[in-house]
Every structure is written in structure tokens, then in C-alpha cells.
Amino acid sequence: MSDQTTTATRASRLHLGAAATTGLAVLLLSIALAVAVGAVPMPLSTIAGVLANKLLPGVVEPSWSAGREAIIWDIRFPRALLAGLVGAGLGMVGAALQAVTRNPLADPHLLGISSGAAFGAILALLHTGLFLGLLTVPLLAFGGALMAALLVVAVAHVAGATSADRLILAGVAVSFIVMAGANVLIFLGDPRATHTVVFWMLGGLGLAQWAHLIWPILVLVPTGLWLWARAPDLNAMTVGDETAATLGIAPARFRLQVFVAGALITGVMVAFSGIIGFVGLMMPHIVRLVMGGNNQRVLPFSALFGAIFLIWADIAARVVMAPEDMPIGVVTGLIGGVFFVALLARRRL
């Protein structure tokens, strides 16, 4: 290896390390700010004291009220962490879907996966009941997301929609059909519960609890690591199915595996946050502008950027109409819609 290559490799690693360190620092600061702001502002010293006292009981003498401790520990910390987990999951799924479909406009929302997850979650909330306890909603949400993903693949196959653009059109069509079914479930459900479900469909993290976080973590960590491990295969898929096949990858089977992994992550995230669109669309594009197109970098940084973005979107949702919470899906929809139009205009140039 030449000195120039060694120097370039070392510089690339330093750049990667600096970006990761900066991103993690911004993430921690974002979580701290998300806990601090709200109808009742909390000083950072109080937040640090509560956190230290919870992690190491007795290390700090409490100088705050029990009410403030409950707001910080029981309400705001779980909400901020759930926002980070959902944003990370949606960002990573968007990056993976854009690679296997070779379409920069692909994301769980546009491909109908989020709609399928919503269908399953609404079925659990309004009709079947929590027959498996807290696991019921994420499990049925995953089933709905997987159903929608398989429908997209089936429609694309039947219609001969082999191109990336036609696959997105198949996803949009399936999304409309599945959401129509979800609306029927709402119409047939208990009128007293439909208001809560409709608000949940707009996206919201206000019901976050510590007990809820275990399921997104259990799904995101192993599935995300699997996607990251398959980053070289995703890189091959971005070039084309023929190239991927010459490298020993079965394109159709691998694409289906990624769709199932994406459905699993999206289903669980939607179960606890409602439908939040455009995170999976925006984050991979922003990451590629900063880190390049290698999916070994795009996937983890899409997760990191997605976590930071959704935490800030949740802060905005809580602050704009304080003391009322604006649905977070409204915030991401406004930002994502503008980003989507800008992306279309950029692709046309």
C-alpha cells in the first residue's frame, strides 16, 4: 500500500471518527434539551441530579420536588428516548429500502409499509384487544407492515413493474388501499376510542413509558446490525441486479429479506409512535451529502441523524402550540414535504 493510500485511509477514518463523535454529542445534547423544555422548564442541573440519583441511588441529595422528578424521569426521558429510537429505525429502514429499490424516493411511508403497520395497530387497539398484553400492538403492527410489503412486491411482479419508479408507484397504490382498510376499521370501531386512534395516526410520543422502550430496542438493535452487516450487498444492489448476481447475491431473495427487516422495524416503531412520515426519505440523502454513498456509513449515520431529527421535531411539536402537543407527524410532514419537492426539483436539474 502506497504512502498516499495510507494517508487517505487514515484521513478518512479520522473524518469518520470526528463525525461519529460530533453526532453522538449532538444526540446527547438534544436529549438533554428535550427533557429540559416544556410547559414546566427544567434546569439542566436538576435533570443531571435526577438522572444520577436514579442510576446511582443516594449519590445526590435531592433538592427538587417529587413532581419535578416525575416529569423528568417518568414523562420526558422516555419520550425523548422513544423519539430517538423511532427516528433511528425509520432512518435506517429508509436507507436500506433506497438501496435495494435503487430509488432515492423510497421510504417506509411511500412504500406503504407504515400504512400496513397502522392497519395492524388499529386492528389491535379497536377490535382484537390486547390479547397478548403489551406485545399485541407491535406484533399486529409488524404483521400489517409485512402484509403491505409483500403486497407491494406482489403488485409490482403482477404488473411487471420492474423499474424502481414503478415499484414506488406500486407502493403508493398499496398504501391507499391499506389506509382505506384502516379507515374502515376506525369507522367500525368504538366511537369513544376513535378520537385517540385518529390522534395516534397523526404521530405522537406523548404516551411513551419506560416499559414501552424494550420492544423498539429488542427489534432495532439486532435487525439494524443485520442490515449493517449486509451493507456490502446493499452497495452491490445499488449498481444493479446483474452486478449483484455476479457477486453471488440472489437479488429477489435479498430484496425480500430487506423488505421483511424493514417491515419489522417499521411495524414496531409505528406501534408506539403512530405514522411518522418522511424521516426515512430525508435522512439517507442528508447523510450521503456528508458521508458519501457507501452504505457501511450511510446506514449507521442515517440512524444517528434520524434520532437527532425526530427528537428536535418532537421538541418543536411540544413548543409551537404549548401547552398543547402538536402531532409530531404534522411537523415531519411539513418539513418532509418541502424536502420532497426540493429533491424532485434537484433530480430534474
Coordinates of C-alpha atoms in Angstrom, one line a residue:
M1 CA 0.0 0.0 0.0
S2 CA 1.4 3.4 -1.0
D3 CA 2.0 6.3 1.4
Q4 CA -0.7 8.3 -0.4
T5 CA -3.3 5.5 0.1
T6 CA -2.3 5.1 3.7
T7 CA -2.6 8.8 4.3
A8 CA -6.0 8.9 2.6
T9 CA -7.3 5.9 4.6
R10 CA -6.1 7.5 7.8
A11 CA -7.7 10.8 6.9
S12 CA -11.0 9.0 6.1
R13 CA -11.0 7.2 9.4
L14 CA -10.3 10.5 11.3
H15 CA -13.2 12.1 9.4
L16 CA -15.5 9.2 10.2
G17 CA -14.5 9.3 13.9
A18 CA -14.9 13.0 14.2
A19 CA -18.3 12.8 12.5
A20 CA -19.5 10.0 14.8
T21 CA -18.2 11.8 17.9
T22 CA -19.9 15.0 16.9
G23 CA -23.1 13.2 16.1
L24 CA -23.2 11.4 19.4
A25 CA -22.5 14.6 21.3
V26 CA -25.3 16.4 19.4
L27 CA -27.6 13.5 20.2
L28 CA -26.9 13.6 23.9
L29 CA -27.4 17.4 23.9
S30 CA -30.7 17.0 22.0
I31 CA -31.9 14.5 24.6
A32 CA -31.0 16.9 27.4
L33 CA -32.8 19.8 25.7
A34 CA -35.8 17.6 25.0
V35 CA -36.0 16.8 28.8
A36 CA -35.4 20.5 29.7
V37 CA -38.1 22.3 27.6
G38 CA -41.8 22.1 28.0
A39 CA -44.7 23.7 29.9
V40 CA -42.6 23.4 33.0
P41 CA -38.9 24.2 32.2
M42 CA -36.3 22.1 33.9
P43 CA -32.8 23.3 34.7
L44 CA -30.0 21.1 33.4
S45 CA -28.6 20.8 36.9
T46 CA -31.9 19.3 38.1
I47 CA -32.0 16.9 35.2
A48 CA -28.5 15.7 35.9
G49 CA -29.3 15.3 39.6
V50 CA -32.4 13.2 38.9
L51 CA -30.5 11.1 36.4
A52 CA -27.6 10.5 38.7
N53 CA -30.0 9.7 41.6
K54 CA -31.9 7.1 39.5
L55 CA -28.8 5.4 38.2
L56 CA -26.9 5.6 41.5
P57 CA -29.4 6.0 44.3
G58 CA -28.1 8.1 47.2
V59 CA -25.2 9.7 45.3
V60 CA -27.0 13.0 45.1
E61 CA -29.1 14.7 47.9
P62 CA -32.5 15.5 46.2
S63 CA -33.2 19.3 46.1
W64 CA -36.2 19.0 43.8
S65 CA -39.8 18.1 44.3
A66 CA -41.3 14.7 43.7
G67 CA -43.5 16.3 40.9
R68 CA -40.4 17.6 39.1
E69 CA -38.7 14.2 39.4
A70 CA -41.8 12.5 37.9
I71 CA -41.9 15.0 35.0
I72 CA -38.2 14.4 34.2
W73 CA -37.9 10.7 34.8
D74 CA -41.4 9.3 34.0
I75 CA -42.5 11.5 31.2
R76 CA -39.8 13.4 29.4
F77 CA -36.9 10.9 29.4
P78 CA -38.9 8.0 28.0
R79 CA -40.4 10.4 25.4
A80 CA -37.0 11.7 24.3
L81 CA -35.6 8.2 24.1
L82 CA -38.5 6.8 22.2
A83 CA -38.2 9.7 19.7
G84 CA -34.5 8.8 19.2
L85 CA -35.3 5.1 18.7
V86 CA -38.1 5.7 16.2
G87 CA -36.1 8.2 14.3
A88 CA -33.1 5.9 14.2
G89 CA -35.2 3.0 13.0
L90 CA -37.0 4.9 10.3
G91 CA -33.8 6.5 9.0
M92 CA -32.0 3.1 8.7
V93 CA -35.0 1.5 7.0
G94 CA -35.2 4.3 4.5
A95 CA -31.5 3.9 3.6
A96 CA -31.9 0.2 3.1
L97 CA -35.0 0.5 1.0
Q98 CA -33.4 3.1 -1.2
A99 CA -30.5 0.8 -1.8
V100 CA -32.5 -2.3 -2.7
T101 CA -35.0 -0.5 -4.8
R102 CA -32.4 1.8 -6.4
N103 CA -34.8 4.7 -5.9
P104 CA -33.9 7.7 -3.9
L105 CA -37.5 8.4 -3.2
A106 CA -38.2 5.1 -1.4
D107 CA -39.1 5.2 2.3
P108 CA -41.4 3.2 4.6
H109 CA -44.1 5.8 4.2
L110 CA -44.2 5.9 0.4
L111 CA -43.9 2.1 0.0
G112 CA -47.0 1.6 2.1
I113 CA -45.2 -0.2 5.0
S114 CA -46.2 2.5 7.5
S115 CA -49.8 2.2 6.4
G116 CA -49.7 -1.6 6.8
A117 CA -48.3 -1.1 10.3
A118 CA -51.0 1.4 11.2
F119 CA -53.7 -1.1 9.9
G120 CA -52.4 -3.8 12.2
A121 CA -52.1 -1.5 15.2
I122 CA -55.6 -0.1 14.7
L123 CA -56.9 -3.7 14.5
A124 CA -55.4 -4.4 17.9
L125 CA -56.5 -1.1 19.5
L126 CA -60.1 -1.1 18.4
H127 CA -61.1 -4.7 17.6
T128 CA -59.0 -7.6 19.0
G129 CA -58.0 -6.1 22.3
L130 CA -54.6 -6.7 23.9
F131 CA -54.9 -10.5 23.9
L132 CA -51.1 -10.8 24.2
G133 CA -50.6 -7.9 26.6
L134 CA -48.3 -5.1 25.5
L135 CA -46.9 -7.3 22.8
T136 CA -50.2 -7.3 20.9
V137 CA -49.9 -3.9 19.2
P138 CA -46.3 -4.2 17.9
L139 CA -46.9 -7.8 16.8
L140 CA -50.0 -7.0 14.8
A141 CA -48.3 -3.8 13.5
F142 CA -45.5 -6.0 12.2
G143 CA -48.0 -8.3 10.6
G144 CA -49.7 -5.4 8.9
A145 CA -46.4 -3.9 7.7
L146 CA -45.2 -7.3 6.4
M147 CA -48.5 -7.8 4.6
A148 CA -48.2 -4.3 2.9
A149 CA -44.6 -5.0 1.9
L150 CA -45.5 -8.4 0.4
L151 CA -48.4 -6.7 -1.4
V152 CA -46.1 -4.2 -2.9
V153 CA -43.8 -6.9 -4.2
A154 CA -46.7 -8.9 -5.5
V155 CA -48.3 -5.9 -7.3
A156 CA -45.0 -5.0 -8.8
H157 CA -44.5 -8.6 -10.0
V158 CA -48.0 -8.9 -11.4
A159 CA -47.9 -5.5 -13.1
G160 CA -44.4 -6.2 -14.4
A161 CA -43.2 -3.1 -12.5
T162 CA -39.6 -4.0 -12.6
S163 CA -38.2 -0.4 -12.6
A164 CA -37.6 1.5 -9.4
D165 CA -40.1 4.2 -10.2
R166 CA -42.9 1.7 -10.9
L167 CA -42.1 0.0 -7.6
I168 CA -42.7 3.3 -5.8
L169 CA -46.0 3.7 -7.7
A170 CA -47.0 0.2 -6.6
G171 CA -46.2 1.2 -3.0
V172 CA -48.3 4.3 -3.2
A173 CA -51.2 2.3 -4.6
V174 CA -50.9 -0.3 -1.8
S175 CA -50.7 2.5 0.7
F176 CA -54.0 4.0 -0.4
I177 CA -55.7 0.6 -0.3
V178 CA -54.4 -0.3 3.1
M179 CA -55.3 3.1 4.6
A180 CA -58.8 2.7 3.2
G181 CA -59.0 -0.6 5.1
A182 CA -57.6 1.2 8.2
N183 CA -60.3 3.9 7.9
V184 CA -63.0 1.2 7.7
L185 CA -61.6 -0.3 10.9
I186 CA -61.9 3.1 12.6
F187 CA -65.4 3.6 11.2
L188 CA -66.5 0.2 12.7
G189 CA -64.7 0.8 16.0
D190 CA -65.9 2.2 19.3
P191 CA -66.6 5.9 18.7
R192 CA -65.3 6.7 22.2
A193 CA -61.9 5.3 21.2
T194 CA -61.6 6.6 17.7
H195 CA -60.5 10.1 18.7
T196 CA -57.5 8.7 20.4
V197 CA -56.7 6.4 17.5
V198 CA -57.0 9.3 14.9
F199 CA -54.6 11.4 17.0
W200 CA -52.2 8.5 17.2
M201 CA -52.3 8.1 13.4
L202 CA -51.0 11.6 13.1
G203 CA -47.9 10.6 15.1
G204 CA -47.3 11.3 18.7
L205 CA -44.9 10.3 21.5
G206 CA -46.9 11.6 24.5
L207 CA -47.8 8.1 25.7
A208 CA -44.2 6.9 26.0
Q209 CA -43.3 4.9 29.0
W210 CA -40.1 3.1 30.2
A211 CA -41.9 -0.3 29.7
H212 CA -42.5 0.6 26.0
L213 CA -38.8 1.1 25.2
I214 CA -37.8 -2.5 25.5
W215 CA -39.6 -3.6 22.3
P216 CA -38.1 -0.9 19.9
I217 CA -34.7 -1.7 21.4
L218 CA -35.1 -5.5 21.0
V219 CA -36.1 -5.1 17.4
L220 CA -33.9 -2.2 16.3
V221 CA -30.5 -3.5 17.6
P222 CA -30.4 -7.0 16.1
T223 CA -32.2 -6.0 12.9
G224 CA -30.2 -2.9 12.4
L225 CA -27.0 -4.8 13.0
W226 CA -28.1 -7.3 10.4
L227 CA -28.7 -4.6 7.8
W228 CA -25.4 -3.0 8.6
A229 CA -23.6 -6.4 8.2
R230 CA -25.3 -6.6 4.7
A231 CA -24.1 -3.2 3.7
P232 CA -21.7 -4.6 1.0
D233 CA -24.6 -6.4 -0.5
L234 CA -26.7 -3.2 -0.4
N235 CA -23.9 -1.4 -2.2
A236 CA -24.0 -4.1 -4.9
M237 CA -27.7 -3.8 -5.2
T238 CA -27.4 0.0 -5.9
V239 CA -25.4 -0.8 -9.0
G240 CA -28.0 -3.3 -10.4
D241 CA -29.4 -6.8 -10.0
E242 CA -27.0 -8.2 -12.7
T243 CA -23.9 -6.9 -10.8
A244 CA -25.3 -8.2 -7.5
A245 CA -25.9 -11.6 -9.1
T246 CA -22.3 -11.9 -10.4
L247 CA -21.2 -11.3 -6.7
G248 CA -23.2 -14.3 -5.5
I249 CA -26.3 -12.3 -4.3
A250 CA -29.8 -13.5 -5.1
P251 CA -31.3 -10.1 -5.8
A252 CA -35.0 -11.1 -5.5
R253 CA -34.5 -13.0 -2.2
F254 CA -32.2 -10.4 -0.7
R255 CA -34.7 -7.6 -1.6
L256 CA -37.5 -9.6 0.1
Q257 CA -35.3 -10.1 3.2
V258 CA -34.7 -6.3 3.4
F259 CA -38.4 -5.7 3.0
V260 CA -39.2 -8.1 5.9
A261 CA -36.5 -6.4 8.1
G262 CA -37.9 -3.0 7.2
A263 CA -41.4 -4.2 7.9
L264 CA -40.3 -5.5 11.3
I265 CA -38.6 -2.2 12.4
T266 CA -41.3 0.0 10.9
G267 CA -44.1 -2.1 12.5
V268 CA -42.7 -1.9 16.0
M269 CA -41.9 1.9 15.7
V270 CA -45.4 2.7 14.3
A271 CA -47.0 0.7 17.1
F272 CA -45.6 3.1 19.7
S273 CA -45.4 6.4 17.8
G274 CA -48.1 6.3 15.1
I275 CA -47.4 7.2 11.5
I276 CA -44.4 9.5 11.1
G277 CA -43.5 10.1 7.5
F278 CA -40.5 11.3 5.5
V279 CA -37.8 10.5 8.1
G280 CA -36.7 7.5 6.1
L281 CA -36.7 9.6 3.0
M282 CA -34.7 12.6 4.2
M283 CA -32.0 11.2 6.5
P284 CA -30.2 9.0 3.9
H285 CA -30.0 11.9 1.4
I286 CA -28.5 14.2 4.1
V287 CA -26.1 11.5 5.2
R288 CA -24.9 10.9 1.6
L289 CA -24.2 14.6 1.1
V290 CA -21.9 14.5 4.2
M291 CA -20.5 10.9 4.3
G292 CA -20.7 9.6 0.7
G293 CA -22.7 6.7 -0.8
N294 CA -21.1 3.7 1.0
N295 CA -23.9 2.0 2.9
Q296 CA -21.5 0.9 5.6
R297 CA -21.6 4.6 6.6
V298 CA -25.0 5.6 5.3
L299 CA -26.9 3.1 7.5
P300 CA -25.5 4.0 10.9
F301 CA -25.4 7.7 10.2
S302 CA -29.0 7.6 8.9
A303 CA -29.9 6.1 12.2
L304 CA -28.0 8.7 14.1
F305 CA -29.3 11.7 12.1
G306 CA -32.8 10.2 12.2
A307 CA -32.7 10.1 16.0
I308 CA -31.5 13.7 16.3
F309 CA -34.0 14.9 13.8
L310 CA -37.0 13.3 15.4
I311 CA -36.0 14.5 18.9
W312 CA -35.9 18.0 17.6
A313 CA -39.2 17.5 15.7
D314 CA -40.8 16.4 19.0
I315 CA -39.4 19.5 20.7
A316 CA -41.0 21.6 18.1
A317 CA -44.3 19.7 18.4
R318 CA -44.3 20.5 22.2
V319 CA -43.2 24.1 21.9
V320 CA -45.1 25.5 18.9
M321 CA -48.6 25.1 20.5
A322 CA -47.6 24.9 24.2
P323 CA -49.1 23.7 26.5
E324 CA -50.8 21.5 23.8
D325 CA -48.9 18.9 21.9
M326 CA -49.0 19.2 18.1
P327 CA -48.9 15.7 16.4
I328 CA -45.3 15.1 15.5
G329 CA -46.4 13.7 12.2
V330 CA -47.6 17.2 11.3
V331 CA -44.1 18.6 11.9
T332 CA -42.3 15.9 9.9
G333 CA -44.9 16.1 7.2
L334 CA -44.3 19.8 6.7
I335 CA -40.5 19.5 6.7
G336 CA -40.6 16.3 4.6
G337 CA -43.0 17.7 2.0
V338 CA -40.7 20.7 1.4
F339 CA -37.7 18.3 1.2
F340 CA -39.5 16.0 -1.2
V341 CA -40.3 18.9 -3.6
A342 CA -36.7 20.1 -3.4
L343 CA -35.5 16.6 -4.1
L344 CA -37.7 16.3 -7.2
A345 CA -36.5 19.7 -8.4
R346 CA -32.9 18.7 -7.9
R347 CA -33.3 15.4 -9.7
R348 CA -34.8 17.3 -12.7
L349 CA -31.8 19.7 -13.0

